[in-house]
């Protein structure tokens, strides 16, 4: 009987000891990330009217595109400045020659903003410019140029 009591005591101590080791403590752990809102803009080429012939002065048109890629869901606005040679007195965009002569032009923008579709689905905005034949019929020969800055705000 003494052996049976010893065996029972041993079993009880083993069960109690295994129960003490089987207790569990739980801690929480967060996993997180932050995706930044970003946009980029790039032009797809210059606006080039080519060689204008004053002997056959006609209205001339040229186009290019701007591509805007933004984080999906980002609200953006395309900003196009007036150009380096903007004439504030006439409120006119103009190209200037090496001699300082000016050739006015007009610029229209298809869309001024939107919502980003992601980096692999850029939005394409068409920029169309025009020169009136009557504006260059009496201009001196030369190369006329302006620089326009395109940016994206988001």
mmCIF file of C-alpha atoms in Angstrom:
data_model
loop_
_atom_site.group_PDB
_atom_site.id
_atom_site.type_symbol
_atom_site.label_atom_id
_atom_site.label_comp_id
_atom_site.label_asym_id
_atom_site.label_seq_id
_atom_site.Cartn_x
_atom_site.Cartn_y
_atom_site.Cartn_z
ATOM 1 C CA UNK A 1 0.000 0.000 0.000
ATOM 2 C CA UNK A 2 2.873 2.271 0.746
ATOM 3 C CA UNK A 3 4.058 1.761 -2.824
ATOM 4 C CA UNK A 4 0.629 2.659 -4.160
ATOM 5 C CA UNK A 5 0.559 5.892 -2.141
ATOM 6 C CA UNK A 6 4.044 6.753 -3.399
ATOM 7 C CA UNK A 7 2.949 6.049 -6.972
ATOM 8 C CA UNK A 8 -0.154 8.245 -6.578
ATOM 9 C CA UNK A 9 1.930 11.039 -5.048
ATOM 10 C CA UNK A 10 4.368 10.789 -7.943
ATOM 11 C CA UNK A 11 1.558 10.937 -10.517
ATOM 12 C CA UNK A 12 -0.065 13.930 -8.786
ATOM 13 C CA UNK A 13 3.251 15.791 -8.682
ATOM 14 C CA UNK A 14 3.857 15.051 -12.374
ATOM 15 C CA UNK A 15 0.389 16.299 -13.366
ATOM 16 C CA UNK A 16 0.809 19.449 -11.290
ATOM 17 C CA UNK A 17 4.283 20.064 -12.695
ATOM 18 C CA UNK A 18 3.158 19.553 -16.307
ATOM 19 C CA UNK A 19 0.171 21.836 -15.670
ATOM 20 C CA UNK A 20 2.521 24.547 -14.365
ATOM 21 C CA UNK A 21 4.590 24.340 -17.570
ATOM 22 C CA UNK A 22 1.549 24.411 -19.835
ATOM 23 C CA UNK A 23 0.462 27.913 -18.848
ATOM 24 C CA UNK A 24 0.479 30.373 -21.744
ATOM 25 C CA UNK A 25 1.081 34.108 -21.913
ATOM 26 C CA UNK A 26 0.008 35.974 -25.088
ATOM 27 C CA UNK A 27 1.383 39.280 -26.415
ATOM 28 C CA UNK A 28 0.158 41.281 -29.406
ATOM 29 C CA UNK A 29 2.423 42.404 -32.241
ATOM 30 C CA UNK A 30 1.457 44.881 -34.979
ATOM 31 C CA UNK A 31 2.658 44.616 -38.548
ATOM 32 C CA UNK A 32 2.355 47.884 -40.490
ATOM 33 C CA UNK A 33 3.553 49.775 -43.538
ATOM 34 C CA UNK A 34 2.949 53.213 -44.969
ATOM 35 C CA UNK A 35 2.640 53.785 -48.717
ATOM 36 C CA UNK A 36 3.608 57.326 -49.691
ATOM 37 C CA UNK A 37 1.573 59.439 -52.066
ATOM 38 C CA UNK A 38 3.793 60.406 -54.987
ATOM 39 C CA UNK A 39 3.390 61.774 -58.502
ATOM 40 C CA UNK A 40 5.728 62.422 -61.397
ATOM 41 C CA UNK A 41 5.282 64.251 -64.682
ATOM 42 C CA UNK A 42 7.249 63.981 -67.875
ATOM 43 C CA UNK A 43 6.864 65.569 -71.270
ATOM 44 C CA UNK A 44 6.761 63.337 -74.323
ATOM 45 C CA UNK A 45 8.592 65.814 -76.545
ATOM 46 C CA UNK A 46 8.864 69.458 -77.465
ATOM 47 C CA UNK A 47 6.278 71.551 -79.256
ATOM 48 C CA UNK A 48 7.958 72.160 -82.613
ATOM 49 C CA UNK A 49 6.253 74.204 -85.312
ATOM 50 C CA UNK A 50 9.040 73.480 -87.786
ATOM 51 C CA UNK A 51 10.042 75.895 -90.529
ATOM 52 C CA UNK A 52 7.469 78.667 -90.978
ATOM 53 C CA UNK A 53 7.382 80.224 -94.462
ATOM 54 C CA UNK A 54 6.351 83.915 -94.378
ATOM 55 C CA UNK A 55 5.679 83.758 -98.151
ATOM 56 C CA UNK A 56 2.926 81.247 -97.368
ATOM 57 C CA UNK A 57 1.933 82.373 -93.883
ATOM 58 C CA UNK A 58 -0.687 79.963 -92.622
ATOM 59 C CA UNK A 59 -1.952 79.117 -89.167
ATOM 60 C CA UNK A 60 0.252 76.315 -87.853
ATOM 61 C CA UNK A 61 -0.431 73.796 -85.103
ATOM 62 C CA UNK A 62 1.817 71.529 -83.039
ATOM 63 C CA UNK A 63 1.132 69.150 -80.169
ATOM 64 C CA UNK A 64 2.861 67.125 -77.514
ATOM 65 C CA UNK A 65 1.827 65.117 -74.486
ATOM 66 C CA UNK A 66 2.532 65.178 -70.779
ATOM 67 C CA UNK A 67 2.336 61.949 -68.823
ATOM 68 C CA UNK A 68 1.420 61.985 -65.145
ATOM 69 C CA UNK A 69 1.876 58.898 -62.988
ATOM 70 C CA UNK A 70 0.644 58.961 -59.392
ATOM 71 C CA UNK A 71 0.011 56.635 -56.527
ATOM 72 C CA UNK A 72 -3.416 55.101 -57.075
ATOM 73 C CA UNK A 73 -6.110 57.380 -55.675
ATOM 74 C CA UNK A 74 -3.873 60.475 -55.415
ATOM 75 C CA UNK A 75 -5.630 63.653 -56.486
ATOM 76 C CA UNK A 76 -3.331 65.766 -58.649
ATOM 77 C CA UNK A 77 -3.305 68.980 -60.649
ATOM 78 C CA UNK A 78 -1.153 69.617 -63.702
ATOM 79 C CA UNK A 79 0.397 73.090 -63.634
ATOM 80 C CA UNK A 80 1.794 74.705 -66.776
ATOM 81 C CA UNK A 81 3.453 78.070 -66.356
ATOM 82 C CA UNK A 82 3.167 80.976 -68.791
ATOM 83 C CA UNK A 83 6.583 80.402 -70.272
ATOM 84 C CA UNK A 84 9.891 82.170 -69.873
ATOM 85 C CA UNK A 85 9.028 84.883 -72.442
ATOM 86 C CA UNK A 86 5.445 85.667 -71.406
ATOM 87 C CA UNK A 87 4.393 89.209 -72.351
ATOM 88 C CA UNK A 88 2.488 90.597 -69.360
ATOM 89 C CA UNK A 89 1.435 93.772 -71.227
ATOM 90 C CA UNK A 90 -0.347 91.755 -73.927
ATOM 91 C CA UNK A 91 -1.121 88.706 -71.760
ATOM 92 C CA UNK A 92 0.449 86.593 -74.485
ATOM 93 C CA UNK A 93 2.783 83.632 -74.654
ATOM 94 C CA UNK A 94 5.607 84.325 -77.055
ATOM 95 C CA UNK A 95 8.768 82.868 -78.500
ATOM 96 C CA UNK A 96 11.779 85.189 -78.734
ATOM 97 C CA UNK A 97 14.490 85.143 -81.428
ATOM 98 C CA UNK A 98 18.206 85.685 -80.966
ATOM 99 C CA UNK A 99 17.619 89.283 -82.113
ATOM 100 C CA UNK A 100 14.824 89.867 -79.591
ATOM 101 C CA UNK A 101 11.902 89.684 -82.045
ATOM 102 C CA UNK A 102 8.790 87.995 -80.659
ATOM 103 C CA UNK A 103 6.391 85.469 -82.159
ATOM 104 C CA UNK A 104 3.156 84.998 -80.167
ATOM 105 C CA UNK A 105 1.589 81.580 -79.768
ATOM 106 C CA UNK A 106 -1.377 80.045 -77.983
ATOM 107 C CA UNK A 107 -1.365 76.927 -75.848
ATOM 108 C CA UNK A 108 -4.318 74.811 -74.789
ATOM 109 C CA UNK A 109 -4.265 71.962 -72.301
ATOM 110 C CA UNK A 110 -6.648 69.034 -72.616
ATOM 111 C CA UNK A 111 -6.944 68.281 -68.887
ATOM 112 C CA UNK A 112 -5.661 70.018 -65.805
ATOM 113 C CA UNK A 113 -5.743 67.178 -63.304
ATOM 114 C CA UNK A 114 -7.258 63.944 -62.161
ATOM 115 C CA UNK A 115 -6.926 60.967 -59.875
ATOM 116 C CA UNK A 116 -3.874 58.724 -60.038
ATOM 117 C CA UNK A 117 -4.359 55.250 -61.468
ATOM 118 C CA UNK A 118 -1.010 53.862 -60.300
ATOM 119 C CA UNK A 119 2.550 53.971 -61.605
ATOM 120 C CA UNK A 120 1.893 51.608 -64.505
ATOM 121 C CA UNK A 121 -1.171 53.495 -65.789
ATOM 122 C CA UNK A 122 -0.112 57.126 -66.294
ATOM 123 C CA UNK A 123 -2.637 59.722 -67.408
ATOM 124 C CA UNK A 124 -1.857 61.377 -70.725
ATOM 125 C CA UNK A 125 -2.632 65.066 -71.233
ATOM 126 C CA UNK A 126 -2.459 66.594 -74.701
ATOM 127 C CA UNK A 127 -0.937 70.067 -75.122
ATOM 128 C CA UNK A 128 -1.806 71.831 -78.379
ATOM 129 C CA UNK A 129 -0.151 75.032 -79.554
ATOM 130 C CA UNK A 130 -0.859 77.322 -82.480
ATOM 131 C CA UNK A 131 0.852 80.166 -84.323
ATOM 132 C CA UNK A 132 -1.156 82.545 -86.498
ATOM 133 C CA UNK A 133 0.215 83.130 -89.993
ATOM 134 C CA UNK A 134 -0.427 86.858 -89.656
ATOM 135 C CA UNK A 135 1.910 86.910 -86.617
ATOM 136 C CA UNK A 136 5.014 85.770 -88.526
ATOM 137 C CA UNK A 137 4.449 87.122 -92.042
ATOM 138 C CA UNK A 138 6.642 90.198 -91.351
ATOM 139 C CA UNK A 139 9.036 88.820 -88.730
ATOM 140 C CA UNK A 140 12.800 88.734 -89.256
ATOM 141 C CA UNK A 141 14.266 85.329 -89.971
ATOM 142 C CA UNK A 142 15.734 83.391 -87.107
ATOM 143 C CA UNK A 143 15.105 80.747 -84.504
ATOM 144 C CA UNK A 144 12.290 81.588 -82.049
ATOM 145 C CA UNK A 145 12.038 79.818 -78.721
ATOM 146 C CA UNK A 146 10.259 79.748 -75.380
ATOM 147 C CA UNK A 147 10.552 77.381 -72.413
ATOM 148 C CA UNK A 148 7.471 76.182 -70.556
ATOM 149 C CA UNK A 149 7.659 74.540 -67.143
ATOM 150 C CA UNK A 150 5.247 71.667 -66.392
ATOM 151 C CA UNK A 151 4.768 70.469 -62.836
ATOM 152 C CA UNK A 152 2.329 68.323 -60.908
ATOM 153 C CA UNK A 153 0.826 69.235 -57.544
ATOM 154 C CA UNK A 154 -0.660 66.585 -55.298
#
